[in-house]
Coordinates of C-alpha atoms in Angstrom, one line a residue:
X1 CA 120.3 123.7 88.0
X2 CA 121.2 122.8 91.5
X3 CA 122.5 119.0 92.6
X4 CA 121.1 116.5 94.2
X5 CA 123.3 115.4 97.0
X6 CA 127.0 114.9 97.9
X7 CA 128.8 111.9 98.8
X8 CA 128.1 111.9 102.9
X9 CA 132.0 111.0 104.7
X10 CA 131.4 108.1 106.7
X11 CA 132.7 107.1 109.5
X12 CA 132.8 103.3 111.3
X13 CA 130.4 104.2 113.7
X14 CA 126.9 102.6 114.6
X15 CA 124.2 104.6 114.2
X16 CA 122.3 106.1 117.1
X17 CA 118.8 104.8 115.8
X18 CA 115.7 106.3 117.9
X19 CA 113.1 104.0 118.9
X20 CA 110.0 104.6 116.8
X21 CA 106.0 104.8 117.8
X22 CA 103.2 105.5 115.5
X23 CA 102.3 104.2 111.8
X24 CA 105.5 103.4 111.1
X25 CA 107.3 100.8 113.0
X26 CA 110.9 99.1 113.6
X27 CA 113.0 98.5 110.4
X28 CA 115.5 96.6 108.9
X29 CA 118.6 98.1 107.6
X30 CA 120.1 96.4 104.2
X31 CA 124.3 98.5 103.9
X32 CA 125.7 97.2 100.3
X33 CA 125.8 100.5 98.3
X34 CA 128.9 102.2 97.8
X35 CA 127.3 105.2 97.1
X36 CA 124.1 107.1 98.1
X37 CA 120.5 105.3 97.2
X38 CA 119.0 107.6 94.8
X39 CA 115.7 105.0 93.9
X40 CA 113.6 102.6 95.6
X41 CA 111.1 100.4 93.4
X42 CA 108.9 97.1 94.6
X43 CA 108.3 94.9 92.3
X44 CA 104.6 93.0 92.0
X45 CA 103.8 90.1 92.6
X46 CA 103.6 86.7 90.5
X47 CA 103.0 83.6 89.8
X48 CA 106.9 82.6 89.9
X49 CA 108.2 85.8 91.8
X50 CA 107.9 87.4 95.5
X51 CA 107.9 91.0 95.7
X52 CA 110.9 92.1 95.7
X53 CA 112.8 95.4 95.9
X54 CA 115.1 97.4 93.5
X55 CA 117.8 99.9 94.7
X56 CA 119.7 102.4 92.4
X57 CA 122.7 104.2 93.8
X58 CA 125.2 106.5 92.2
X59 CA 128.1 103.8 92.7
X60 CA 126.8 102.5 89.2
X61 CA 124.8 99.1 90.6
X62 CA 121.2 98.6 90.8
X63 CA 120.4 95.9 93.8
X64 CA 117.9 93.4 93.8
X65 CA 116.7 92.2 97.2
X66 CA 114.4 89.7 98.5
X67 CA 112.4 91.6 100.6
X68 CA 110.7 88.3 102.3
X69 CA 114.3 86.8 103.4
X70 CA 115.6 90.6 104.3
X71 CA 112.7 91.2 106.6
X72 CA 112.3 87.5 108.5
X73 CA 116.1 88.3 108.9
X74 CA 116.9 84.9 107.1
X75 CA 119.3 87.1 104.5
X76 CA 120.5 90.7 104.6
X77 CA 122.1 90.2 101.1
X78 CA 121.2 92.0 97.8
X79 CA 119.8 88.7 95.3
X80 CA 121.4 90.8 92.3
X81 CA 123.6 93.3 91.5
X82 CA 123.0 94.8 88.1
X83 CA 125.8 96.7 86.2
X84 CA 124.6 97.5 83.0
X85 CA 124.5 101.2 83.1
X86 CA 127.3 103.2 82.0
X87 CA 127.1 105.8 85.1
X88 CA 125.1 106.3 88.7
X89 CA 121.8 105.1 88.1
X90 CA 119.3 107.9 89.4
X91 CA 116.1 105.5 88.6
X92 CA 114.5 102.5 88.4
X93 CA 111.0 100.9 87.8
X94 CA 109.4 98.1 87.4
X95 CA 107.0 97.2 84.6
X96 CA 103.2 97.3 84.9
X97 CA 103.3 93.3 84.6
X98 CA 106.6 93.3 87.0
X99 CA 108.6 91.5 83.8
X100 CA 111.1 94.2 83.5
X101 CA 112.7 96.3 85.6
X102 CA 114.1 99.6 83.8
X103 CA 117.2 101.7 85.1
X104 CA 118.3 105.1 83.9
X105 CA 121.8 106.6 84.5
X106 CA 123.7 110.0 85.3
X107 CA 125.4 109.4 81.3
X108 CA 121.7 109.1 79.5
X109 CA 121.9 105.2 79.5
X110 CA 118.6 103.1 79.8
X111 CA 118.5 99.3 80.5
X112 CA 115.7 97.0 80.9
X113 CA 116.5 93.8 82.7
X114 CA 113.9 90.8 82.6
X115 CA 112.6 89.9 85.9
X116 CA 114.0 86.8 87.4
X117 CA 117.6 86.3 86.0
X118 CA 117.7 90.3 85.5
X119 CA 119.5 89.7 82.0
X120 CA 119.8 92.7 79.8
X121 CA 116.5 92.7 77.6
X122 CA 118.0 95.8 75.6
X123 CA 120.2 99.4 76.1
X124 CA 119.5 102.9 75.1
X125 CA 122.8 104.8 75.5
X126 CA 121.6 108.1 74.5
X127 CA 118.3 108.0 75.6
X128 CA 118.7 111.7 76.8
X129 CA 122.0 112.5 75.0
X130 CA 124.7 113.2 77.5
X131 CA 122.5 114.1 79.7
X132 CA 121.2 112.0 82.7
X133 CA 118.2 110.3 83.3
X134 CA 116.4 111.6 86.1
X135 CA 113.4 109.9 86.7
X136 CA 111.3 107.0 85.4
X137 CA 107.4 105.7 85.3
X138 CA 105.7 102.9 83.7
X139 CA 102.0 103.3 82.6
X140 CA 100.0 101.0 85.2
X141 CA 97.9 99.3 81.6
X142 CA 100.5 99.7 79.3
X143 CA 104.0 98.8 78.3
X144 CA 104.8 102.6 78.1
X145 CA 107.7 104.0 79.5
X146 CA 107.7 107.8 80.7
X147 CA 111.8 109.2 81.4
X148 CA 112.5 112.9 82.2
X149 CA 116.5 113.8 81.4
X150 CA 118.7 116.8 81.5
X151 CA 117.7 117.5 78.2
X152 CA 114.7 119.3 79.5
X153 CA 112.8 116.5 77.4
X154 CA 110.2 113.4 78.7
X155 CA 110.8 110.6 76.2
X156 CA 108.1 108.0 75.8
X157 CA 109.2 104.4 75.5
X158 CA 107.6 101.1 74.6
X159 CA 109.0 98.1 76.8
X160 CA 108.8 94.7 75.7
X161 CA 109.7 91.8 77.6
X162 CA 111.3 88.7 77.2
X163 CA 109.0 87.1 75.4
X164 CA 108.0 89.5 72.8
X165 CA 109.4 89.4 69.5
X166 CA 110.9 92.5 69.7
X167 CA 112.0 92.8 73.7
X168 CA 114.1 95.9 74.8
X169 CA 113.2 99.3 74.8
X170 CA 112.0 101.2 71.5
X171 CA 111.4 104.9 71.5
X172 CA 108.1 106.1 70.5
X173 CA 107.8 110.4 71.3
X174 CA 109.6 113.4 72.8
X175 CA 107.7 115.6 74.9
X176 CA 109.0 119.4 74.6
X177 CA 108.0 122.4 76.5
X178 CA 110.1 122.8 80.1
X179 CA 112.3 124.7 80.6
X180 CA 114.6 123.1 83.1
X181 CA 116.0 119.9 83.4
X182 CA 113.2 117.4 84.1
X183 CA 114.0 115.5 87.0
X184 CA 110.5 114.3 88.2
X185 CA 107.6 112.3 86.6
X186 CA 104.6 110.0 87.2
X187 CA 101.6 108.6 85.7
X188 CA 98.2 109.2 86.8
X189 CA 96.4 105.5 87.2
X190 CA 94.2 104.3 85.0
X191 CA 94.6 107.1 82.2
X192 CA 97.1 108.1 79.6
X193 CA 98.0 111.2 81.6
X194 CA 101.7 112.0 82.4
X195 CA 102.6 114.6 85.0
X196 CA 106.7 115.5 85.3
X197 CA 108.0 118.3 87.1
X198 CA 110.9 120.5 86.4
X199 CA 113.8 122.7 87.6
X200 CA 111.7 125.3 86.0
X201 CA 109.1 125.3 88.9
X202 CA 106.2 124.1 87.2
X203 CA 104.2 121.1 87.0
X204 CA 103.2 120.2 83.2
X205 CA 100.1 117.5 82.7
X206 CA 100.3 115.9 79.4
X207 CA 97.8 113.3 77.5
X208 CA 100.4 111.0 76.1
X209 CA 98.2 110.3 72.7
X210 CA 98.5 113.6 71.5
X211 CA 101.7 114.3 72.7
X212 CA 100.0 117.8 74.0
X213 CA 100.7 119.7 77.8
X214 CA 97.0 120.0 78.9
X215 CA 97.8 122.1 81.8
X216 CA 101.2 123.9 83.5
X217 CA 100.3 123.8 87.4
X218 CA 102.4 126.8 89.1
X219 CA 102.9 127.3 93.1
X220 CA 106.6 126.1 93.9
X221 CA 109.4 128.3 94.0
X222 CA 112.1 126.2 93.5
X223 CA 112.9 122.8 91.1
X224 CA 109.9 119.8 91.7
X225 CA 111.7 117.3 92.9
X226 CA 109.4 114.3 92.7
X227 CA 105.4 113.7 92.1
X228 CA 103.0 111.4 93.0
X229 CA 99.6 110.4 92.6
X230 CA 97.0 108.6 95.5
X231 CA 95.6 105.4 94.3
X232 CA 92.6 106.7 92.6
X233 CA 94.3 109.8 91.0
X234 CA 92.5 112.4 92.7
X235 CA 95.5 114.2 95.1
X236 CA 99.0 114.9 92.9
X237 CA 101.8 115.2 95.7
X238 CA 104.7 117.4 94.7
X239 CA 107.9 118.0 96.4
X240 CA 109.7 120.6 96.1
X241 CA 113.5 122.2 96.9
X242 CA 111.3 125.1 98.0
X243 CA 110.5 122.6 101.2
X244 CA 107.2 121.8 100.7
X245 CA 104.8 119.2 99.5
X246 CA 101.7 121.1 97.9
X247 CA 98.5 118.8 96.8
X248 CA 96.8 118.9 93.8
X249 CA 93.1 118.0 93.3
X250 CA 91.9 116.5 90.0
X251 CA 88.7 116.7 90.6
X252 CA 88.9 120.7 90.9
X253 CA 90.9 121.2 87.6
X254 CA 94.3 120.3 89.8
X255 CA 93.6 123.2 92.1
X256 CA 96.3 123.2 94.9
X257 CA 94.8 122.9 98.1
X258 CA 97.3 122.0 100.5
X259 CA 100.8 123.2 101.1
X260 CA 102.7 121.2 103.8
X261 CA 105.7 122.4 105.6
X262 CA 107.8 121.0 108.1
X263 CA 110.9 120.1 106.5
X264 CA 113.7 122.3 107.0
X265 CA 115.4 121.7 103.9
X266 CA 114.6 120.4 100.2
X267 CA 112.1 117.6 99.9
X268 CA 113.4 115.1 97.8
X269 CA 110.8 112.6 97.2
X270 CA 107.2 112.0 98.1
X271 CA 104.8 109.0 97.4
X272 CA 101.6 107.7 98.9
X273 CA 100.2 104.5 100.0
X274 CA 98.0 103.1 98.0
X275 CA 95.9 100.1 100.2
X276 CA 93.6 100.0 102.9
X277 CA 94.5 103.4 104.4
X278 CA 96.5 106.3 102.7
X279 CA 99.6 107.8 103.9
X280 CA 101.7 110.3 102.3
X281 CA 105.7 110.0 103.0
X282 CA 107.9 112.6 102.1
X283 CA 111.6 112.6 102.3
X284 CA 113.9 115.6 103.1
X285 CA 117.7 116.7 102.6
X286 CA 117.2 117.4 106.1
X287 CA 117.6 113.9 106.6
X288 CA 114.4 112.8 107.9
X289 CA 111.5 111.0 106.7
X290 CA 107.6 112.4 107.3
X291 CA 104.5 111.0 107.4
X292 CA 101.3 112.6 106.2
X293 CA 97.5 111.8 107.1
X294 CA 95.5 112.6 103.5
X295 CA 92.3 112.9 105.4
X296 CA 93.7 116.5 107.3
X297 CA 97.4 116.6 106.2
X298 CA 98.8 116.6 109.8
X299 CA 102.0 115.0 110.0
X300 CA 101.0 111.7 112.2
X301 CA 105.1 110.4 112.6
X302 CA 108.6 111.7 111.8
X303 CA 111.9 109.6 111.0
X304 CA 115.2 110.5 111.8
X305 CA 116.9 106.9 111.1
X306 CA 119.4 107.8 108.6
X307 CA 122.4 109.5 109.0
X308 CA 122.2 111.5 105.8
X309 CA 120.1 113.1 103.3
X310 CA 117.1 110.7 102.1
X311 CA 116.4 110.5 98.4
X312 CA 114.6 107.1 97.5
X313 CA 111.0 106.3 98.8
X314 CA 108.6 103.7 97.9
X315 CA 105.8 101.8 99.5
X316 CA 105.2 97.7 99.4
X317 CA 102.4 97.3 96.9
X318 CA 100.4 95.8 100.3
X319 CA 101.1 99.0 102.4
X320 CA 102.9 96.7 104.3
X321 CA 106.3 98.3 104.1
X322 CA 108.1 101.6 103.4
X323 CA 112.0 101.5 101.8
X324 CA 113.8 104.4 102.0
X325 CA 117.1 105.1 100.3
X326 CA 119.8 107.6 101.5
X327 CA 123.3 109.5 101.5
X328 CA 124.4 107.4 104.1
X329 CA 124.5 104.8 101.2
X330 CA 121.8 102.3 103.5
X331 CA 118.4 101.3 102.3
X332 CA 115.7 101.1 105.5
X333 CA 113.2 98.7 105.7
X334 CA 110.0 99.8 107.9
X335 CA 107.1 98.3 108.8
X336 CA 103.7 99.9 108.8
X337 CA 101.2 99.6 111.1
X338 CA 97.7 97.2 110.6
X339 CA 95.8 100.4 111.2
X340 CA 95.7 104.3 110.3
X341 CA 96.7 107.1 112.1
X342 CA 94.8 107.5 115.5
X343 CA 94.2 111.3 117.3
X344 CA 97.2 110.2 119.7
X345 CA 100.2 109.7 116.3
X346 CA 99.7 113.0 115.7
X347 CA 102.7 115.3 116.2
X348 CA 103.9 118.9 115.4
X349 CA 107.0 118.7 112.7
X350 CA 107.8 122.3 113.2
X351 CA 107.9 121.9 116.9
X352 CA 109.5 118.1 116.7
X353 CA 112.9 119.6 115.2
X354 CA 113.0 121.7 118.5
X355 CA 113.3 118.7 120.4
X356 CA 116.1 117.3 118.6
X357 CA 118.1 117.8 115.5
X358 CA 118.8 115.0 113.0
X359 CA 122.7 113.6 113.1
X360 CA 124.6 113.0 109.9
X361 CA 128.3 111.4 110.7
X362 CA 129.8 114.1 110.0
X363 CA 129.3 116.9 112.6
X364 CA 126.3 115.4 114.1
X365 CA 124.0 118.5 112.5
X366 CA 121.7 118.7 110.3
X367 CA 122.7 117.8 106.6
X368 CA 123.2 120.9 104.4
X369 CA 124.3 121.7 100.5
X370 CA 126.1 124.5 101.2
X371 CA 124.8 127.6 99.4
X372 CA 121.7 125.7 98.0
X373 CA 118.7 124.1 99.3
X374 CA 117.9 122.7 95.9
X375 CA 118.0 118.9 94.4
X376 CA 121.3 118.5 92.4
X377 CA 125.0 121.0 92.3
X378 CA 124.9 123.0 89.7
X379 CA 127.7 121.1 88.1
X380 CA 126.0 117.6 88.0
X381 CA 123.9 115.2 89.6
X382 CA 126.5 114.3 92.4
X383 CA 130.0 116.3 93.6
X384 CA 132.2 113.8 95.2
X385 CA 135.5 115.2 96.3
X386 CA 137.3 111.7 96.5
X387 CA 136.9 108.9 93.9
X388 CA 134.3 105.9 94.5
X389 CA 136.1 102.3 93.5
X390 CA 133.2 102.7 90.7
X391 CA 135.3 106.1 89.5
X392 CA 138.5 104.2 87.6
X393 CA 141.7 106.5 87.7
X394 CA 141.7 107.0 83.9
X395 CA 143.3 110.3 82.2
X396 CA 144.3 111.2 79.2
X397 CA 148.2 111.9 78.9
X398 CA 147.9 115.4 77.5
X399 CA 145.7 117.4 79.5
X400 CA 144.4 119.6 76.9
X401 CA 142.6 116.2 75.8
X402 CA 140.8 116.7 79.3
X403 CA 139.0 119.9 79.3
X404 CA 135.7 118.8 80.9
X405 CA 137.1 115.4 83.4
X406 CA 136.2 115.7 86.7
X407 CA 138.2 115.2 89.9
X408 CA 136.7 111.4 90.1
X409 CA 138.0 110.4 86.6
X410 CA 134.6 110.9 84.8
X411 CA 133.4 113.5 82.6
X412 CA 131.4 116.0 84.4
X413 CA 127.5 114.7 85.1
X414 CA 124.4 117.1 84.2
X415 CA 124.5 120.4 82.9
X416 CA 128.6 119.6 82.6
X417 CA 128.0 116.8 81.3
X418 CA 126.1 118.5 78.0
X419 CA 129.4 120.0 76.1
X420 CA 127.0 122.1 73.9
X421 CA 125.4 123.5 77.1
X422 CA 128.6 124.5 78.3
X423 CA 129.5 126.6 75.4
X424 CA 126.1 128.2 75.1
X425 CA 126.8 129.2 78.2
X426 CA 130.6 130.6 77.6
X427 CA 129.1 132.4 74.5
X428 CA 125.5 133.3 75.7
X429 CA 126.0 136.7 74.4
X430 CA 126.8 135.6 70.8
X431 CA 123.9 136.3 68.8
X432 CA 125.2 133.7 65.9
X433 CA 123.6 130.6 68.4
X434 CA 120.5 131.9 67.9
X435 CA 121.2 130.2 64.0
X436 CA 121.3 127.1 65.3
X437 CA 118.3 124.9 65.1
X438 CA 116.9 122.8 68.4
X439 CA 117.3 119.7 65.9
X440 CA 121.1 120.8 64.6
X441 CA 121.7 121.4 68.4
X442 CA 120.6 118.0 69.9
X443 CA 122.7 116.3 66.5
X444 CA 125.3 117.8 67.3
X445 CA 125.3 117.1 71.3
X446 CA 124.2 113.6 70.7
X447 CA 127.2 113.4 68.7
X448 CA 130.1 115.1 70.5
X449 CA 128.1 112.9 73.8
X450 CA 129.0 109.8 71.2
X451 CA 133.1 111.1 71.0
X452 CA 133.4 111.4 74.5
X453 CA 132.2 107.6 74.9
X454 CA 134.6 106.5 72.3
X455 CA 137.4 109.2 74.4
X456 CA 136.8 107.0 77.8
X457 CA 136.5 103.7 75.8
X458 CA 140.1 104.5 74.6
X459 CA 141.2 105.6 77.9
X460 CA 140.2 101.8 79.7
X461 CA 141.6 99.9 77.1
X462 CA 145.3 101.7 77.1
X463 CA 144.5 101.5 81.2
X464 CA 144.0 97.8 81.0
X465 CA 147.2 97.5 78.5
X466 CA 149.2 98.5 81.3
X467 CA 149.3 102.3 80.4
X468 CA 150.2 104.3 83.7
X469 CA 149.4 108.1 84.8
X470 CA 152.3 110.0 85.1
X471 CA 154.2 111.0 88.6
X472 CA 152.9 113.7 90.3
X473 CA 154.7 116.6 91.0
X474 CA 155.9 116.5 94.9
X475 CA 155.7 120.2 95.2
X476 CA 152.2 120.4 93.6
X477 CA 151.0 118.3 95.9
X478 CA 152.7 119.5 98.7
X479 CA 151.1 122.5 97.8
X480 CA 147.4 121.4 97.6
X481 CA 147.8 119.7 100.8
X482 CA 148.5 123.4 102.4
X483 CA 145.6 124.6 100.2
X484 CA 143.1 122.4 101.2
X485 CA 143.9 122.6 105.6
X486 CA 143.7 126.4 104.6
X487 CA 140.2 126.0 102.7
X488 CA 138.7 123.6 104.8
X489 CA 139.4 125.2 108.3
X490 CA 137.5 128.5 106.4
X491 CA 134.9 126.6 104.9
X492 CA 134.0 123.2 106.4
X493 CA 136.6 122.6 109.2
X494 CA 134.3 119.1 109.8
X495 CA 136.1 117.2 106.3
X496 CA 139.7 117.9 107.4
X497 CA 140.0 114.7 108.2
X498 CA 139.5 113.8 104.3
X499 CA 142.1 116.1 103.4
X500 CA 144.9 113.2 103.0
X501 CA 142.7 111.1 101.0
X502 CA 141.7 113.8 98.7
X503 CA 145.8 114.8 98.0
X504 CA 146.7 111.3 97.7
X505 CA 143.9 110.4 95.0
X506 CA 145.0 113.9 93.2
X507 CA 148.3 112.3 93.2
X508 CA 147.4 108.6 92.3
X509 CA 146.0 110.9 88.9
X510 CA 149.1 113.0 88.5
X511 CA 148.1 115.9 89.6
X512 CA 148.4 119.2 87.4
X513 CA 146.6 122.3 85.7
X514 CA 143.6 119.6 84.8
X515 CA 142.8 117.3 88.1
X516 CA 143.6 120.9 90.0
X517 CA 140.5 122.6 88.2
X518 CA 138.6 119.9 88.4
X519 CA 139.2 119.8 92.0
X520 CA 138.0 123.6 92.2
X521 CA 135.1 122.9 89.6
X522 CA 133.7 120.2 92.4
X523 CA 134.7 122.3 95.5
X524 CA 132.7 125.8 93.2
X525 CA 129.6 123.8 93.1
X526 CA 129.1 122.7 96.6
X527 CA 130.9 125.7 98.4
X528 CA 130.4 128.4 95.8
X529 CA 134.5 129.7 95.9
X530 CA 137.3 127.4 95.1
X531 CA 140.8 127.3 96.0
X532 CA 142.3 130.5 94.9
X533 CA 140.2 131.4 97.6
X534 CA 142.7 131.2 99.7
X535 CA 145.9 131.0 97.4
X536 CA 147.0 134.2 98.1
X537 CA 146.5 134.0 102.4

């Protein structure tokens, strides 16, 4: 499957923020992410808590902020920073009573944190094997947990908090019948109806008491990137790496009855208000963010405040607010207006982007994944061609104990990630796999998933005994250096200025046969040719 987004270079610059007029107003900007801000989830309210709001970014933390103090401008600070997963978190979600917030992870980890002191309730570290855990969504009656992984499965979860006998997270089903990785999903309110969407195209409704897919809902032409439901379940919003949002209406056996285009590139995310008046917000690797009137689907506002693709979305459970989470690793606080949209909000999207592009910090154009429109790389939910401080320089000393490491120091995420996937698909044409059981499959991913854990656990402790990566050859890295100016100025002549930081991590790890494919594994799955390239120029 395709990825979800590189790592946006940054730069020190401020950000040329446009003014903005319509439903959505000015906002607040919160900057403590080291990575980009795959999730956005409020919290309810209670008796002993304010709302408040949970970011999950791919530099491994989930952030907890007070959304009250963050707003009035008395604090700009994350509350909490949560590091119990074992990778980038790609989710997060509050409970139905707001006790627990849940996090899922690019290395199939799940934690559930207790509201409040946000200790850890309980860990699944194989919830999906290897494979991430894309998306997350509580039952709004229940303690049921709904996650969709790289394993093409949705896994059903109970969720008990703190002061149940049992609290943590217990499994309860698997859900089989998609094709694709599933990297969407969402409940419908007030029934035991699951929706999740797929890299597969389609759109599968399940009743979660029988375990049964009631209905596969087909229209998108590329991966469904996110779904959501209005307040009284009668319009499904899907988006789409096809650039659309298409609605569903329940009330007409899910019929689609609206497609709505404007974005230029994948839509990431969409989710609807659910208070006094609706709105529909989608968000779009194009950078910007749209908003949708559900009473005629005209685009009444568009957003162009990050400086990067925008992934997390999520409305204040008054409608009071929208939080959006991007690649430029900010979250942005809006306010929305008292009132719906008026004739006057109305604008043209497809005629809007005429009148000026969005700005990333890179070139000042429109963001793009090179070569794909869609969600993730095809190596893994994120490419980064330097290290993040949350990547530790770890390698093994022999590098035939490396074979599947990327060039950050971790073990390839997604479809890498999965070592069985990867020889299923060196040996696709052997006609022995078709021997092998599903349930002999998954035993034996879960446990070579299991051997790579206990690989990198080895690898930090001789790290933290004081065990060193060996010199880097001076001519191999001389020779990447020339390499890269060569491959850049063809390909992307906009990140030759992150040429030197990319050689001297390459070198902090040694260097090599390994860190040197690895390099070209990250650089084939956002630019589709490698090095060798231009090796011979």
């Amino acid at each position: 499957m395709s990825i979800f987004l590189r790592k946006l270079a940054s730069n020190n610059k401020s950000p040329n923020f446009q003014s903005s007029q319509g439903v959505i107003g000015r906002h607040v900007r919160l900057e403590e992410h080291g990575n980009t801000v795959f999730c956005c989830a409020f919290s309810g309210e209670s008796e002993t808590h304010d709302i408040e709001l949970a970011t999950a970014a791919y530099d491994g933390t989930t952030r907890i902020w007070d959304v009250a103090k963050c707003t009035q401008n008395t604090s700009k600070k994350s509350k909490k920073i949560l590091k119990g997963n074992s990778g980038g978190v790609w989710c997060c979600v509050y409970s139905s009573s707001s006790h627990v917030l849940v996090s899922g992870c690019s290395k199939g980890t799940l934690c559930a944190y207790s509201r409040g002191k946000y200790q850890i309730l309980g860990r699944q570290d194989l919830a999906h094997g290897p494979n991430a855990v894309f998306s997350a969504s509580m039952h709004d009656r229940s303690d049921v947990l709904a996650t969709g992984g790289g394993d093409k499965r949705l896994k059903l979860w109970r969720v008990d908090d703190a002061d149940s006998a049992t609290p943590g997270i217990s499994a309860l089903s698997t859900l089989t019948g998609h094709s694709g990785d599933v990297v969407s999903c969402c409940f419908k309110p007030n029934t035991d109806l699951l929706v999740s969407g797929s890299e597969d195209r389609h759109i599968r409704v399940w009743d979660i008491n029988s375990n049964e897919c009631l209905q596969t809902l087909i229209g998108h032409t590329a991966e469904v990137c996110a779904c959501s439901y209005d307040r009284d379940g009668s319009m499904l919003a899907t988006a789409s790496s096809d650039k659309t949002v298409r609605i569903w209406d329940s009330r007409q056996k899910n019929r689609c009855i609206q497609t709505i285009s404007g974005h230029k590139a994948s839509v990431y995310s969409c989710t609807f208000r659910k208070c006094s008046f609706d709105l529909l917000a989608s968000a779009s690797q194009d950078g910007s963010v749209a908003i949708w009137d559900p009473r005629n689907w005209k685009c009444c506002q568009v957003i162009r405040q990050h400086q990067g693709e925008v992934v997390g979305l999520a409305f204040h459970p008054h409608g009071t607010m929208l939080a959006t989470g991007s690649a430029d690793m900010a979250v942005n606080l809006y306010f929305v207006r008292n009132e719906g949209p008026q004739e006057a909000d109305y604008v043209d999207f497809a005629g809007d982007w005429e009148k000026e592009e969005p700005t990333s910090p890179i070139n000042g154009s429109s963001p793009q994944v090179p070569g794909s429109s869609s969600l993730r790389p095809a190596s893994g939910p994120m490419v980064m061609e330097v290290a993040t401080e949350f990547s530790p320089s770890i390698r093994p000393v022999d590098d035939e104990l490396d074979p599947i490491s990327s060039f950050n120091g971790r073990a390839q995420l997604g479809k890498q990630a999965s070592v069985v996937r990867q020889m299923e698909a060196e040996n696709a044409e052997d006609a022995r796999l078709d021997l092998v059981s599903p349930d002999v499959r998954k035993e034996l991913e879960d446990e070579l998933a299991l051997q790579q854990i206990i690989l990198e656990q080895a690898m930090e402790r001789k790290h933290r005994d004081g065990w060193k990566v060996r010199d880097a050859d001076p001519e191999d890295v001389e020779e990447l250096r020339v390499l890269l100016k060569k491959f850049y100025v063809e390909v992307n002549p906009t990140k030759l200025s992150r040429i030197e930081a990319i050689v001297q991590d390459y070198a902090d790890r040694g260097g090599g046969p390994t860190e040197r494919e690895a390099l070209n594994m990250d650089l084939r799955a956002v630019y589709g040719v490698d090095l060798s390239s231009v090796a011979s120029k």
